[in-house]
Coordinates of C-alpha atoms in Angstrom, one line a residue:
M7 CA -5.9 -12.8 0.3
A8 CA -5.9 -14.4 4.1
K9 CA -9.6 -15.2 6.0
E10 CA -10.1 -14.0 9.3
F11 CA -12.6 -14.8 11.5
I12 CA -13.7 -12.6 14.4
D13 CA -15.5 -12.8 17.7
D14 CA -15.7 -9.9 19.1
E15 CA -18.1 -10.9 22.0
N16 CA -15.5 -13.4 23.2
G17 CA -12.8 -12.2 22.3
I18 CA -11.7 -14.3 19.6
H19 CA -9.1 -13.6 16.6
V20 CA -7.9 -16.2 14.0
W21 CA -6.7 -16.0 10.4
A22 CA -5.2 -18.3 8.1
E23 CA -4.3 -18.7 4.7
T24 CA -7.1 -21.3 3.7
E25 CA -11.0 -21.1 5.0
D26 CA -10.3 -25.0 6.2
E27 CA -7.7 -23.3 8.7
V28 CA -9.5 -20.4 9.6
V29 CA -12.6 -22.9 10.8
E30 CA -10.2 -25.6 12.7
N31 CA -8.7 -22.6 14.7
A32 CA -12.3 -21.2 15.1
R33 CA -14.0 -24.4 16.5
E34 CA -10.7 -25.2 18.5
E35 CA -11.0 -21.5 20.3
L36 CA -14.7 -21.5 20.3
D37 CA -15.0 -25.3 21.7
A38 CA -12.2 -23.7 24.5
A39 CA -14.3 -20.5 25.6
G40 CA -17.9 -23.1 25.2
V41 CA -19.1 -21.2 22.8
E42 CA -21.5 -23.9 21.0
T43 CA -21.7 -23.1 16.9
D44 CA -21.5 -25.7 14.0
D45 CA -18.4 -25.3 11.1
S46 CA -21.1 -23.5 8.5
E47 CA -22.2 -20.3 11.0
I48 CA -18.6 -19.9 11.6
R49 CA -17.9 -19.9 7.6
E50 CA -21.3 -17.3 7.2
Q51 CA -18.6 -14.9 9.6
I52 CA -15.7 -15.7 7.7
A53 CA -13.8 -12.4 5.7
I54 CA -11.4 -11.9 3.4
I55 CA -8.2 -10.0 4.5
P56 CA -4.8 -9.7 3.4
S57 CA -2.3 -12.0 3.8
P58 CA 0.4 -10.9 6.2
R59 CA 2.4 -13.6 4.7
R60 CA 2.5 -11.4 1.6
I61 CA 3.6 -8.2 2.7
K62 CA 6.4 -7.2 4.0
S63 CA 5.7 -4.8 7.2
G64 CA 4.0 -8.7 7.6
T65 CA 2.0 -9.6 11.0
D66 CA 2.6 -6.8 13.0
G67 CA 2.2 -4.4 10.0
V68 CA -0.9 -5.7 8.4
F69 CA -2.7 -5.7 12.0
D70 CA -1.9 -2.8 13.1
E71 CA -5.4 -1.2 14.1
R72 CA -4.1 2.0 12.8
R73 CA -3.8 0.8 9.2
R74 CA -6.5 -1.1 8.9
R75 CA -8.4 1.8 9.9
G76 CA -7.3 3.9 7.3
G77 CA -7.1 1.7 4.3
E78 CA -10.6 0.5 5.4
R79 CA -12.5 4.2 6.0
T80 CA -10.5 5.2 2.7
T81 CA -12.1 3.0 0.1
Q82 CA -16.1 3.1 2.3
D83 CA -15.2 7.8 1.6
V84 CA -14.4 8.3 -1.5
V85 CA -14.7 4.7 -4.0
E86 CA -18.0 4.9 -5.6
S87 CA -19.8 2.4 -7.7
G88 CA -18.6 2.8 -11.8
M89 CA -15.2 3.9 -10.8
D90 CA -12.1 3.1 -12.1
V91 CA -9.8 3.1 -8.8
G92 CA -6.3 3.2 -9.4
L93 CA -5.1 0.1 -6.3
G94 CA -2.0 1.2 -4.4
T95 CA 0.7 -0.9 -2.2
G96 CA 1.0 -1.6 1.0
S97 CA -0.3 -2.6 4.1
T98 CA -3.3 0.2 5.0
T99 CA -3.5 -0.3 1.1
A100 CA -4.1 -3.6 1.1
W101 CA -7.4 -3.7 3.6
A102 CA -8.6 -0.8 1.2
V103 CA -8.4 -3.2 -1.8
A104 CA -10.0 -6.0 0.8
E105 CA -12.3 -3.7 1.4
I106 CA -13.3 -3.0 -2.2
G107 CA -13.7 -6.7 -2.6
R108 CA -15.9 -6.9 -0.2
L109 CA -18.4 -3.9 -1.1
L110 CA -18.3 -5.6 -4.5
R111 CA -19.3 -8.8 -3.5
E112 CA -21.9 -7.2 -0.6
G113 CA -23.7 -6.1 -3.8
E114 CA -22.5 -2.0 -1.8
L115 CA -20.7 -1.2 -5.1
E116 CA -20.6 -1.8 -9.1
D117 CA -18.8 -1.7 -11.5
V118 CA -15.1 -0.9 -10.5
R119 CA -12.6 -1.2 -12.4
G120 CA -9.0 -1.7 -11.0
V121 CA -5.7 -1.0 -11.9
A122 CA -2.8 -2.3 -9.7
T123 CA 0.5 0.1 -9.2
S124 CA 2.2 -3.9 -8.6
L125 CA 2.0 -7.6 -8.9
Q126 CA 1.8 -7.6 -4.7
S127 CA -1.1 -5.6 -5.6
H128 CA -2.7 -7.2 -8.8
E129 CA -2.8 -10.7 -7.2
L130 CA -4.3 -9.1 -4.0
A131 CA -7.0 -7.5 -6.0
K132 CA -7.7 -10.3 -8.0
E133 CA -7.8 -12.7 -4.7
A134 CA -10.6 -10.1 -3.4
G135 CA -12.7 -10.6 -6.9
I136 CA -12.2 -6.9 -7.9
P137 CA -12.4 -6.8 -11.7
L138 CA -9.2 -5.9 -13.5
V139 CA -7.8 -3.6 -16.2
N140 CA -4.4 -3.5 -17.3
L141 CA -2.7 0.2 -17.7
D142 CA -2.7 0.3 -21.0
E143 CA -6.0 0.4 -21.3
V144 CA -6.9 3.6 -19.7
T145 CA -5.7 6.7 -20.1
E146 CA -7.7 8.1 -17.2
L147 CA -8.6 7.0 -13.1
D148 CA -11.3 8.3 -10.9
V149 CA -9.2 8.0 -8.1
T150 CA -6.0 6.3 -7.0
I151 CA -5.9 5.2 -3.4
D152 CA -1.6 4.5 -2.6
G153 CA 0.7 4.4 0.9
A154 CA 3.3 6.5 1.4
D155 CA 7.0 5.9 3.0
Q156 CA 6.5 9.4 4.7
Y157 CA 3.7 12.2 4.1
S158 CA 3.8 15.5 4.4
E159 CA 1.1 17.5 6.6
E160 CA 2.6 21.1 5.1
E161 CA 2.8 20.2 1.4
P162 CA 0.6 17.3 -1.2
T163 CA 4.0 15.1 -1.5
V164 CA 5.1 12.1 -0.2
I165 CA 7.3 10.0 -0.8
K166 CA 7.3 6.3 -1.9
G167 CA 9.6 3.8 -2.8
G168 CA 9.7 1.4 -0.3
G169 CA 8.6 -1.6 -2.0
G170 CA 10.3 -0.3 -5.6
A171 CA 7.5 -0.1 -7.6
H172 CA 7.8 3.5 -8.0
A173 CA 7.7 4.4 -11.4
R174 CA 4.5 2.3 -12.2
E175 CA 2.5 4.2 -9.1
K176 CA 3.4 7.6 -10.0
I177 CA 2.1 6.7 -13.9
I178 CA -1.5 5.2 -11.8
D179 CA -1.2 7.9 -9.5
A180 CA -0.9 10.7 -11.8
M181 CA -3.4 9.1 -14.0
A182 CA -6.2 9.9 -10.8
D183 CA -8.0 12.8 -10.8
R184 CA -8.4 11.8 -7.0
L185 CA -5.2 11.2 -5.2
V186 CA -5.7 9.7 -1.3
I187 CA -3.3 8.5 0.5
A188 CA -4.0 5.7 3.2
T189 CA -1.5 5.9 5.8
D190 CA -1.4 5.8 9.5
E191 CA -0.1 9.1 11.7
E192 CA 3.8 8.1 12.3
K193 CA 4.7 8.2 9.0
A194 CA 4.0 12.1 8.8
T195 CA 7.0 14.1 9.3
D196 CA 8.1 17.7 7.9
P197 CA 10.7 18.4 6.4
L198 CA 10.3 15.3 4.6
D199 CA 13.5 12.9 5.5
Y200 CA 13.0 9.4 4.0
P201 CA 15.5 8.7 2.1
V202 CA 14.4 9.4 -1.4
P203 CA 14.5 6.0 -4.0
V204 CA 16.2 6.5 -7.5
E205 CA 15.1 4.0 -10.1
V206 CA 18.5 3.7 -12.3
M207 CA 19.8 1.9 -15.4
P208 CA 22.2 -0.6 -13.8
D209 CA 25.6 0.5 -16.1
A210 CA 24.4 3.8 -14.8
R211 CA 24.6 3.0 -11.1
E212 CA 27.8 4.7 -10.0
V213 CA 27.7 8.5 -12.4
V214 CA 24.5 7.7 -10.8
A215 CA 25.8 7.5 -7.3
E216 CA 28.2 10.2 -8.4
D217 CA 25.5 12.2 -9.7
L218 CA 24.0 12.1 -7.1
R219 CA 26.2 13.0 -4.3
D220 CA 26.8 16.5 -5.8
V221 CA 23.6 17.2 -5.8
G222 CA 23.7 16.4 -2.1
G223 CA 23.2 13.3 -1.6
D224 CA 24.5 9.9 0.3
P225 CA 23.8 7.4 -2.1
E226 CA 22.9 3.8 -1.0
L227 CA 22.7 0.9 -3.4
R228 CA 19.6 -1.2 -2.6
M229 CA 20.5 -4.9 -1.8
A230 CA 17.7 -8.2 -1.8
E231 CA 16.4 -9.8 1.1
R232 CA 16.6 -13.1 0.2
K233 CA 18.8 -13.7 -1.9
D234 CA 22.5 -12.1 -3.2
G235 CA 23.6 -8.9 -5.1
P236 CA 21.3 -6.2 -5.7
L237 CA 17.5 -5.2 -5.7
F238 CA 15.7 -5.4 -9.6
T239 CA 13.0 -3.6 -10.3
A240 CA 10.2 -5.0 -12.4
N241 CA 11.2 -3.0 -15.1
G242 CA 14.6 -4.6 -15.0
N243 CA 16.7 -1.7 -13.7
L244 CA 18.4 -1.2 -10.1
V245 CA 17.4 1.0 -7.1
I246 CA 19.7 3.5 -5.1
D247 CA 18.1 5.2 -1.7
C248 CA 19.3 8.0 -1.5
D249 CA 20.0 10.2 1.6
F250 CA 19.2 13.9 1.5
G251 CA 18.4 15.0 5.2
G252 CA 15.6 17.0 5.5
L253 CA 14.0 18.4 2.2
D254 CA 13.7 21.8 2.7
D255 CA 13.7 22.2 -0.9
T256 CA 11.4 19.3 -2.2
S257 CA 11.0 20.7 -5.3
G258 CA 14.7 22.0 -6.2
T259 CA 15.5 18.2 -4.8
A260 CA 13.2 16.5 -7.5
R261 CA 14.4 18.4 -10.3
D262 CA 17.9 18.0 -9.2
I263 CA 17.5 14.6 -9.5
E264 CA 15.5 14.5 -12.9
Q265 CA 18.4 16.0 -14.4
I266 CA 20.8 13.1 -13.9
P267 CA 21.2 11.3 -17.3
G268 CA 19.9 7.5 -15.7
V269 CA 17.6 8.0 -13.5
L270 CA 14.8 6.5 -14.9
E271 CA 12.6 7.8 -11.8
H272 CA 12.5 9.1 -8.3
G273 CA 10.5 8.3 -5.3
I274 CA 9.6 12.4 -4.8
F275 CA 5.6 12.3 -5.4
L276 CA 5.8 16.4 -5.9
D277 CA 2.1 18.0 -5.0
M278 CA 0.6 15.1 -6.7
V279 CA -2.0 14.4 -3.2
D280 CA -5.3 15.5 -2.8
D281 CA -6.0 13.7 0.4
V282 CA -4.4 12.0 3.4
Y283 CA -6.1 9.3 5.5
L284 CA -4.3 8.0 8.7
G285 CA -5.2 5.1 10.5
T286 CA -4.8 6.9 14.0
S287 CA -5.1 4.7 17.7
E288 CA -8.9 5.5 18.2
D289 CA -10.2 7.2 14.8
V290 CA -9.5 8.5 11.1
D291 CA -8.1 11.9 10.6
T292 CA -8.1 13.8 6.8
V293 CA -6.0 16.3 5.6
S294 CA -6.5 17.3 2.7
F295 CA -4.6 20.3 0.5

């Protein structure tokens, strides 16, 4: 997690990876604005936030006010003391994780435990001070807050897997009594048309790709961004992103993919969503199913 200092009255907003860096940067901004504040007062106003350097959407995505607003409001509305909570992955859910940590530190929440959907969300939760339990220590969750690459306002279905963690995400999302998607208004599409991530056994990638073409898809092996070769998931498998165009029959497409030998999991989260919290330019809207 990173650190943040905000002084709305003087229009100052600084963030950095460490508290000392934030104090130094805030000190410069405050001095330039002619504001007299000592370092201890600055430290009292520093908040823990998601680090833009650890999330693929970067600074623009993390500090998108719609995503921040959506993630924080989701936590405020759905997380209660005593809950076991699935912690999703992505820039909007990172704000939800940060908000759970803040509410725990300030005593507004108690006895909340988290189960992370990915190593990224595990590290964010740990730094935010959220007690964590392993997936194999629980059999059900009160709620999971997760993100989506694309969601529908017409059906309780999302497409996930842009981060390659959709197999674990689907398990944790399915364990929850309530699945809440925290996202922003730009990701709504009907019908869904985001390329469906399909996790496959490495040796089966060619035959799976051919079978995906047979059921109407246009498959493309996902390549790693910062190293040569394909992307490997945490499970040691490959990801094929398969473009089906608009999913006019979402359940049928999901069924076709599931029947292909060599497929471990796909990114259509069919009929799983209970609520969508979407940050807008001014507020947070909700869609319930």
